[in-house]
mmCIF file of C-alpha atoms in Angstrom:
data_model
loop_
_atom_site.group_PDB
_atom_site.id
_atom_site.type_symbol
_atom_site.label_atom_id
_atom_site.label_comp_id
_atom_site.label_asym_id
_atom_site.label_seq_id
_atom_site.Cartn_x
_atom_site.Cartn_y
_atom_site.Cartn_z
ATOM 1 C CA UNK A 1484 -15.649 1.116 26.639
ATOM 2 C CA UNK A 1485 -13.329 4.800 25.161
ATOM 3 C CA UNK A 1486 -12.711 4.226 21.231
ATOM 4 C CA UNK A 1487 -9.412 5.492 20.973
ATOM 5 C CA UNK A 1488 -7.820 6.263 17.377
ATOM 6 C CA UNK A 1489 -5.846 4.905 15.649
ATOM 7 C CA UNK A 1490 -2.773 6.407 13.711
ATOM 8 C CA UNK A 1491 -0.355 4.504 12.241
ATOM 9 C CA UNK A 1492 -0.442 2.057 9.372
ATOM 10 C CA UNK A 1493 1.226 -0.964 10.761
ATOM 11 C CA UNK A 1494 -2.354 -0.703 12.975
ATOM 12 C CA UNK A 1495 -4.008 -0.605 10.177
ATOM 13 C CA UNK A 1496 -2.421 -3.398 7.883
ATOM 14 C CA UNK A 1497 -2.573 -5.683 11.278
ATOM 15 C CA UNK A 1498 -5.853 -5.576 11.406
ATOM 16 C CA UNK A 1499 -6.720 -5.608 7.793
ATOM 17 C CA UNK A 1500 -5.193 -10.079 8.169
ATOM 18 C CA UNK A 1501 -7.054 -10.970 11.147
ATOM 19 C CA UNK A 1502 -10.788 -11.664 10.854
ATOM 20 C CA UNK A 1503 -13.594 -9.585 8.965
ATOM 21 C CA UNK A 1504 -17.004 -9.531 8.401
ATOM 22 C CA UNK A 1505 -18.473 -7.361 4.770
ATOM 23 C CA UNK A 1506 -22.039 -5.727 5.425
ATOM 24 C CA UNK A 1507 -23.998 -3.639 2.998
ATOM 25 C CA UNK A 1508 -22.267 -0.746 3.896
ATOM 26 C CA UNK A 1509 -18.580 -0.637 4.894
ATOM 27 C CA UNK A 1510 -15.989 -4.137 5.700
ATOM 28 C CA UNK A 1511 -15.916 -4.742 9.421
ATOM 29 C CA UNK A 1512 -12.020 -5.546 10.593
ATOM 30 C CA UNK A 1513 -10.950 -6.773 13.724
ATOM 31 C CA UNK A 1514 -8.770 -8.065 15.285
ATOM 32 C CA UNK A 1515 -7.936 -8.943 18.948
ATOM 33 C CA UNK A 1516 -4.539 -7.110 20.202
ATOM 34 C CA UNK A 1517 -3.566 -9.809 23.145
ATOM 35 C CA UNK A 1518 -1.565 -7.127 24.212
ATOM 36 C CA UNK A 1519 -2.466 -6.983 27.830
ATOM 37 C CA UNK A 1520 -3.954 -3.344 26.925
ATOM 38 C CA UNK A 1521 -7.649 -2.475 27.841
ATOM 39 C CA UNK A 1522 -8.025 0.157 24.670
ATOM 40 C CA UNK A 1523 -10.318 -0.207 22.021
ATOM 41 C CA UNK A 1524 -9.499 1.042 18.660
ATOM 42 C CA UNK A 1525 -10.617 2.144 15.805
ATOM 43 C CA UNK A 1526 -9.581 3.489 12.352
ATOM 44 C CA UNK A 1527 -11.608 4.219 9.623
ATOM 45 C CA UNK A 1528 -10.512 3.981 5.773
ATOM 46 C CA UNK A 1529 -12.245 5.448 2.624
ATOM 47 C CA UNK A 1530 -10.376 5.017 -0.223
ATOM 48 C CA UNK A 1531 -10.355 6.767 -3.502
ATOM 49 C CA UNK A 1532 -13.089 4.398 -4.618
ATOM 50 C CA UNK A 1533 -15.784 6.181 -3.019
ATOM 51 C CA UNK A 1534 -15.895 9.210 -4.744
ATOM 52 C CA UNK A 1535 -14.250 12.885 -4.693
ATOM 53 C CA UNK A 1536 -12.453 13.753 -1.464
ATOM 54 C CA UNK A 1537 -16.531 15.657 -0.073
ATOM 55 C CA UNK A 1538 -18.182 11.861 -0.720
ATOM 56 C CA UNK A 1539 -14.918 10.736 0.992
ATOM 57 C CA UNK A 1540 -15.372 12.508 3.602
ATOM 58 C CA UNK A 1541 -19.005 12.232 4.309
ATOM 59 C CA UNK A 1542 -18.683 8.495 4.651
ATOM 60 C CA UNK A 1543 -16.118 8.843 6.700
ATOM 61 C CA UNK A 1544 -17.802 10.987 9.357
ATOM 62 C CA UNK A 1545 -20.759 8.616 9.052
ATOM 63 C CA UNK A 1546 -18.390 5.669 9.835
ATOM 64 C CA UNK A 1547 -17.184 7.903 12.724
ATOM 65 C CA UNK A 1548 -21.176 8.590 14.040
ATOM 66 C CA UNK A 1549 -21.910 4.578 13.499
ATOM 67 C CA UNK A 1550 -17.884 3.787 16.408
ATOM 68 C CA UNK A 1551 -19.630 6.287 19.182
ATOM 69 C CA UNK A 1552 -23.389 5.173 18.416
ATOM 70 C CA UNK A 1553 -22.644 1.258 18.180
ATOM 71 C CA UNK A 1554 -19.109 0.012 18.814
ATOM 72 C CA UNK A 1555 -18.523 1.977 21.597
ATOM 73 C CA UNK A 1556 -21.372 0.444 24.609
ATOM 74 C CA UNK A 1557 -20.685 -3.290 22.759
ATOM 75 C CA UNK A 1558 -16.200 -3.079 21.472
ATOM 76 C CA UNK A 1559 -14.195 -6.104 23.225
ATOM 77 C CA UNK A 1560 -11.401 -4.113 25.964
ATOM 78 C CA UNK A 1561 -7.556 -4.332 23.973
ATOM 79 C CA UNK A 1562 -9.396 -5.037 20.763
ATOM 80 C CA UNK A 1563 -8.304 -2.828 17.187
ATOM 81 C CA UNK A 1564 -11.258 -1.745 15.196
ATOM 82 C CA UNK A 1565 -11.449 -0.577 10.806
ATOM 83 C CA UNK A 1566 -14.119 0.127 9.169
ATOM 84 C CA UNK A 1567 -13.662 0.486 5.500
ATOM 85 C CA UNK A 1568 -15.940 2.316 3.636
ATOM 86 C CA UNK A 1569 -17.837 1.100 0.462
ATOM 87 C CA UNK A 1570 -18.206 2.819 -2.133
ATOM 88 C CA UNK A 1571 -21.930 3.790 -2.747
ATOM 89 C CA UNK A 1572 -23.135 2.178 -0.015
ATOM 90 C CA UNK A 1573 -21.820 3.746 3.145
ATOM 91 C CA UNK A 1574 -22.828 7.221 1.523
ATOM 92 C CA UNK A 1575 -26.061 6.262 0.028
ATOM 93 C CA UNK A 1576 -27.449 4.104 2.200
ATOM 94 C CA UNK A 1577 -30.563 4.246 5.291
ATOM 95 C CA UNK A 1578 -28.122 5.129 9.188
ATOM 96 C CA UNK A 1579 -30.149 2.916 10.483
ATOM 97 C CA UNK A 1580 -29.131 -0.108 8.525
ATOM 98 C CA UNK A 1581 -25.217 0.844 8.885
ATOM 99 C CA UNK A 1582 -26.022 0.630 12.366
ATOM 100 C CA UNK A 1583 -27.772 -3.452 11.966
ATOM 101 C CA UNK A 1584 -24.706 -4.076 9.413
ATOM 102 C CA UNK A 1585 -22.419 -2.717 12.662
ATOM 103 C CA UNK A 1586 -24.245 -5.203 15.212
ATOM 104 C CA UNK A 1587 -24.466 -8.077 13.518
ATOM 105 C CA UNK A 1588 -20.580 -7.424 11.805
ATOM 106 C CA UNK A 1589 -19.628 -7.106 15.561
ATOM 107 C CA UNK A 1590 -21.390 -10.172 16.604
ATOM 108 C CA UNK A 1591 -20.225 -12.735 13.765
ATOM 109 C CA UNK A 1592 -16.753 -11.066 14.690
ATOM 110 C CA UNK A 1593 -16.883 -11.356 18.468
ATOM 111 C CA UNK A 1594 -19.077 -15.474 17.852
ATOM 112 C CA UNK A 1595 -16.015 -18.552 17.907
ATOM 113 C CA UNK A 1596 -13.305 -16.312 20.578
ATOM 114 C CA UNK A 1597 -11.336 -17.804 22.837
#
């Protein structure tokens, strides 16, 4: 599945009101668009709570790498995913732990889907 990055704020807000799964390193928000479009979209958020620009950019770089490595092969077509960075955790947590977090979060988010 190829991933497309979300650009519109409205898409982020819709994802925020859908399913969410917290992990040690970040928060995963996911929603089934149910619009018939097979495209999988992903978004990344790092607020100023994360720290200065250097830390926010590092957090987003790590989340993008996670999306390429873990989310792309497991994402469902027609879904939106948003990875929200957590203060301290996203930047400092071991990358292997972040990968495991994302795998667990995806299993949890897709459990009980129609």
